[in-house]
XYZ file of N, CA and C in Angstrom:
357
model
N 3.802 95.002 -81.873
C 3.181 94.535 -80.683
C 3.430 93.052 -80.480
N 4.520 92.684 -80.842
C 4.872 91.280 -80.665
C 5.527 91.106 -79.302
N 4.828 90.408 -78.407
C 5.347 90.160 -77.059
C 6.194 88.894 -76.994
N 6.393 88.324 -78.118
C 7.162 87.079 -78.156
C 8.640 87.387 -77.993
N 9.265 86.813 -76.940
C 10.678 87.050 -76.695
C 11.500 86.015 -77.466
N 12.665 86.441 -77.905
C 13.539 85.489 -78.570
C 14.143 84.568 -77.501
N 14.301 83.295 -77.815
C 14.815 82.358 -76.811
C 16.252 82.707 -76.416
N 16.505 82.592 -75.162
C 17.840 82.869 -74.631
C 18.753 81.679 -74.966
N 19.866 81.904 -75.686
C 20.731 80.791 -76.071
C 21.395 80.122 -74.868
N 21.554 80.833 -73.766
C 22.185 80.255 -72.589
C 21.210 79.449 -71.736
N 19.930 79.499 -72.074
C 18.911 78.804 -71.302
C 19.133 77.286 -71.311
N 19.543 76.736 -72.444
C 19.711 75.286 -72.562
C 21.156 74.832 -72.334
N 22.054 75.737 -72.139
C 23.464 75.383 -71.972
C 23.713 74.455 -70.784
N 23.153 74.696 -69.604
C 23.399 73.761 -68.494
C 22.933 72.344 -68.810
N 21.815 72.235 -69.523
C 21.327 70.901 -69.878
C 22.268 70.212 -70.857
N 22.785 70.962 -71.820
C 23.730 70.389 -72.782
C 24.997 69.914 -72.074
N 25.498 70.724 -71.162
C 26.686 70.330 -70.412
C 26.430 69.068 -69.602
N 25.282 69.019 -68.954
C 24.921 67.853 -68.151
C 24.829 66.595 -69.027
N 24.190 66.700 -70.163
C 24.029 65.564 -71.077
C 25.390 65.099 -71.590
N 26.277 66.019 -71.907
C 27.614 65.648 -72.378
C 28.419 64.931 -71.296
N 28.317 65.403 -70.075
C 29.040 64.744 -68.980
C 28.521 63.328 -68.755
N 27.206 63.184 -68.765
C 26.617 61.850 -68.572
C 27.011 60.928 -69.719
N 27.004 61.425 -70.936
C 27.386 60.608 -72.086
C 28.849 60.187 -71.993
N 29.710 61.092 -71.557
C 31.119 60.750 -71.389
C 31.329 59.670 -70.347
N 30.627 59.783 -69.222
C 30.739 58.765 -68.169
C 30.185 57.432 -68.649
N 29.098 57.480 -69.387
C 28.509 56.253 -69.900
C 29.457 55.559 -70.879
N 30.085 56.315 -71.743
C 31.001 55.702 -72.708
C 32.215 55.109 -71.997
N 32.700 55.749 -70.927
C 33.811 55.168 -70.154
C 33.390 53.874 -69.481
N 32.170 53.829 -68.959
C 31.666 52.605 -68.326
C 31.563 51.469 -69.334
N 31.061 51.785 -70.508
C 30.914 50.761 -71.545
C 32.282 50.223 -71.950
N 33.260 51.112 -72.133
C 34.622 50.665 -72.472
C 35.214 49.803 -71.374
N 34.969 50.171 -70.125
C 35.505 49.393 -69.002
C 34.871 48.011 -68.950
N 33.570 47.938 -69.190
C 32.896 46.633 -69.172
C 33.354 45.748 -70.318
N 33.569 46.341 -71.477
C 34.037 45.559 -72.616
C 35.460 45.087 -72.392
N 36.259 45.851 -71.711
C 37.651 45.495 -71.467
C 37.834 44.474 -70.368
N 36.814 44.239 -69.526
C 36.965 43.312 -68.409
C 37.228 41.890 -68.876
N 36.537 41.432 -69.906
C 36.759 40.064 -70.360
C 38.159 39.904 -70.936
N 38.688 40.962 -71.508
C 40.038 40.919 -72.049
C 41.082 41.035 -70.947
N 40.742 41.687 -69.857
C 41.733 41.943 -68.829
C 42.202 40.661 -68.155
N 41.347 39.656 -68.034
C 41.759 38.384 -67.430
C 42.798 37.720 -68.319
N 42.517 37.623 -69.584
C 43.481 37.006 -70.507
C 44.722 37.863 -70.664
N 44.511 39.158 -70.661
C 45.654 40.056 -70.751
C 46.564 39.878 -69.530
N 45.954 39.748 -68.354
C 46.725 39.547 -67.132
C 47.508 38.245 -67.147
N 46.867 37.175 -67.597
C 47.567 35.888 -67.683
C 48.684 35.934 -68.716
N 48.408 36.562 -69.831
C 49.444 36.712 -70.851
C 50.603 37.562 -70.354
N 50.266 38.596 -69.597
C 51.301 39.459 -69.034
C 52.197 38.685 -68.081
N 51.596 37.851 -67.238
C 52.401 37.030 -66.329
C 53.316 36.091 -67.098
N 52.806 35.509 -68.161
C 53.627 34.611 -68.970
C 54.782 35.336 -69.633
N 54.489 36.475 -70.217
C 55.536 37.246 -70.895
C 56.570 37.732 -69.893
N 56.094 38.248 -68.773
C 57.029 38.734 -67.761
C 57.866 37.600 -67.193
N 57.243 36.450 -66.958
C 57.985 35.302 -66.448
C 59.089 34.877 -67.394
N 58.744 34.743 -68.653
C 59.754 34.321 -69.630
C 60.806 35.391 -69.860
N 60.426 36.662 -69.741
C 61.419 37.718 -69.940
C 62.452 37.738 -68.815
N 62.131 37.144 -67.667
C 63.092 37.026 -66.566
C 63.820 35.687 -66.637
N 63.073 34.623 -66.902
C 63.645 33.272 -66.873
C 64.619 33.045 -68.029
N 64.287 33.487 -69.206
C 65.121 33.214 -70.379
C 66.540 33.781 -70.255
N 66.723 35.066 -69.929
C 68.104 35.556 -69.754
C 68.834 34.850 -68.604
N 68.089 34.478 -67.559
C 68.710 33.765 -66.436
C 69.226 32.408 -66.880
N 68.407 31.676 -67.630
C 68.833 30.358 -68.102
C 69.967 30.456 -69.121
N 69.910 31.471 -69.972
C 71.003 31.661 -70.927
C 72.316 31.980 -70.212
N 72.251 32.830 -69.201
C 73.440 33.129 -68.408
C 73.957 31.901 -67.682
N 73.044 31.092 -67.175
C 73.417 29.853 -66.488
C 74.109 28.884 -67.451
N 73.520 28.697 -68.614
C 74.104 27.781 -69.603
C 75.466 28.269 -70.073
N 75.583 29.547 -70.348
C 76.866 30.093 -70.782
C 77.912 29.975 -69.673
N 77.494 30.229 -68.440
C 78.407 30.106 -67.313
C 78.898 28.677 -67.119
N 78.010 27.703 -67.256
C 78.416 26.294 -67.134
C 79.413 25.951 -68.236
N 79.141 26.399 -69.443
C 80.048 26.105 -70.554
C 81.426 26.729 -70.318
N 81.450 27.990 -69.885
C 82.736 28.650 -69.623
C 83.482 27.944 -68.497
N 82.769 27.573 -67.424
C 83.423 26.884 -66.305
C 84.012 25.538 -66.726
N 83.358 24.840 -67.633
C 83.883 23.546 -68.093
C 85.048 23.718 -69.063
N 84.969 24.732 -69.913
C 86.016 24.941 -70.910
C 87.260 25.594 -70.311
N 87.052 26.549 -69.428
C 88.150 27.334 -68.857
C 88.008 27.390 -67.336
N 88.403 26.340 -66.640
C 88.254 26.330 -65.178
C 89.052 27.485 -64.544
N 88.445 28.114 -63.569
C 89.109 29.196 -62.849
C 88.606 29.194 -61.409
N 89.160 30.071 -60.589
C 88.710 30.120 -59.199
C 87.407 30.899 -59.052
N 86.975 31.606 -60.102
C 85.712 32.339 -60.094
C 84.633 31.483 -60.747
N 83.444 31.523 -60.208
C 82.328 30.765 -60.770
C 81.606 31.621 -61.815
N 81.900 31.337 -63.075
C 81.213 32.035 -64.158
C 79.733 31.674 -64.170
N 79.417 30.484 -63.750
C 78.020 30.051 -63.712
C 77.213 30.969 -62.808
N 77.720 31.190 -61.617
C 77.006 32.032 -60.663
C 76.941 33.485 -61.147
N 78.061 34.001 -61.619
C 78.083 35.404 -62.058
C 77.153 35.648 -63.243
N 77.192 34.762 -64.232
C 76.347 34.975 -65.416
C 74.878 34.674 -65.122
N 74.613 33.772 -64.181
C 73.219 33.523 -63.795
C 72.642 34.773 -63.119
N 73.391 35.365 -62.199
C 72.927 36.587 -61.532
C 72.823 37.729 -62.544
N 73.785 37.824 -63.454
C 73.715 38.850 -64.492
C 72.490 38.675 -65.385
N 72.198 37.432 -65.755
C 71.002 37.167 -66.560
C 69.731 37.488 -65.807
N 69.720 37.180 -64.506
C 68.555 37.502 -63.684
C 68.354 39.011 -63.610
N 69.453 39.748 -63.400
C 69.350 41.214 -63.350
C 68.879 41.785 -64.690
N 69.410 41.256 -65.781
C 68.992 41.704 -67.109
C 67.509 41.396 -67.341
N 67.067 40.210 -66.946
C 65.659 39.848 -67.108
C 64.739 40.717 -66.275
N 65.144 41.019 -65.044
C 64.325 41.897 -64.192
C 64.263 43.305 -64.761
N 65.387 43.800 -65.268
C 65.385 45.128 -65.882
C 64.470 45.137 -67.107
N 64.538 44.081 -67.911
C 63.708 43.979 -69.105
C 62.224 43.976 -68.730
N 61.854 43.212 -67.711
C 60.458 43.158 -67.262
C 60.013 44.517 -66.728
N 60.862 45.145 -65.932
C 60.530 46.458 -65.385
C 60.328 47.474 -66.506
N 61.209 47.453 -67.488
C 61.111 48.378 -68.614
C 59.809 48.159 -69.384
N 59.443 46.919 -69.614
C 58.239 46.604 -70.371
C 56.992 47.043 -69.600
N 56.951 46.753 -68.290
C 55.795 47.135 -67.477
C 55.676 48.654 -67.405
N 56.786 49.355 -67.268
C 56.771 50.819 -67.226
C 56.229 51.392 -68.532
N 56.655 50.827 -69.643
C 56.174 51.302 -70.951
C 54.670 51.050 -71.108
N 54.212 49.867 -70.700
C 52.779 49.559 -70.790
C 51.961 50.467 -69.871
N 52.469 50.733 -68.658
C 51.762 51.601 -67.729
C 51.650 53.015 -68.284
N 52.706 53.494 -68.903
C 52.663 54.831 -69.510
C 51.631 54.879 -70.621
N 51.541 53.811 -71.399
C 50.559 53.760 -72.485
C 49.140 53.742 -71.920
N 48.919 53.001 -70.842
C 47.602 52.957 -70.203
C 47.250 54.327 -69.634
N 48.229 54.980 -68.996
C 47.990 56.308 -68.432
C 47.637 57.323 -69.521
N 48.330 57.246 -70.656
C 48.016 58.165 -71.759
C 46.598 57.934 -72.267
N 46.197 56.673 -72.389
C 44.840 56.375 -72.866
C 43.798 56.841 -71.856
N 44.068 56.666 -70.575
C 43.139 57.104 -69.540
C 43.021 58.620 -69.530
N 44.156 59.301 -69.610
C 44.125 60.764 -69.627
C 43.408 61.293 -70.854
N 43.600 60.625 -71.991
C 42.942 61.069 -73.226
C 41.441 60.924 -73.101
N 40.953 59.791 -72.557
C 39.515 59.593 -72.439
C 38.922 60.543 -71.391
N 39.676 60.858 -70.336
C 39.207 61.803 -69.338
C 39.107 63.200 -69.927
N 40.105 63.593 -70.713
C 40.071 64.912 -71.340
C 38.916 65.024 -72.326
N 38.656 63.940 -73.066
C 37.550 63.963 -74.019
C 36.220 64.107 -73.311
N 36.043 63.388 -72.204
C 34.767 63.488 -71.493
C 34.627 64.836 -70.801
N 35.752 65.428 -70.379
C 35.674 66.753 -69.763
C 35.290 67.816 -70.786
N 35.767 67.661 -72.022
C 35.434 68.613 -73.076
C 33.959 68.522 -73.453
N 33.423 67.322 -73.336
C 32.017 67.137 -73.724
C 31.159 67.694 -72.642
């Protein structure tokens, strides 16, 4: 004569799902807030690295071109050709680096989204 029903295991499932989703969103917010102070310095550092990754090959091409033009005069301007070549190489290098960093950021974002969705 026991009228006591056993608890339904699915009764608390919606609450658990809700709590997990809120916890996942909260942890993403906390990570974003902690990363904000770093993002300013990261952005400035990124500009510096990208700037030098373009300027350095350009200047090296310019210097090499001037040296070749002085040592071996010709009707073609090695200075101009190697400066443009260095600029193109520097731009490609910067593009490659930014693409790699963006892919890494996307992977981290997708991983944190998948983790919060599982919770």
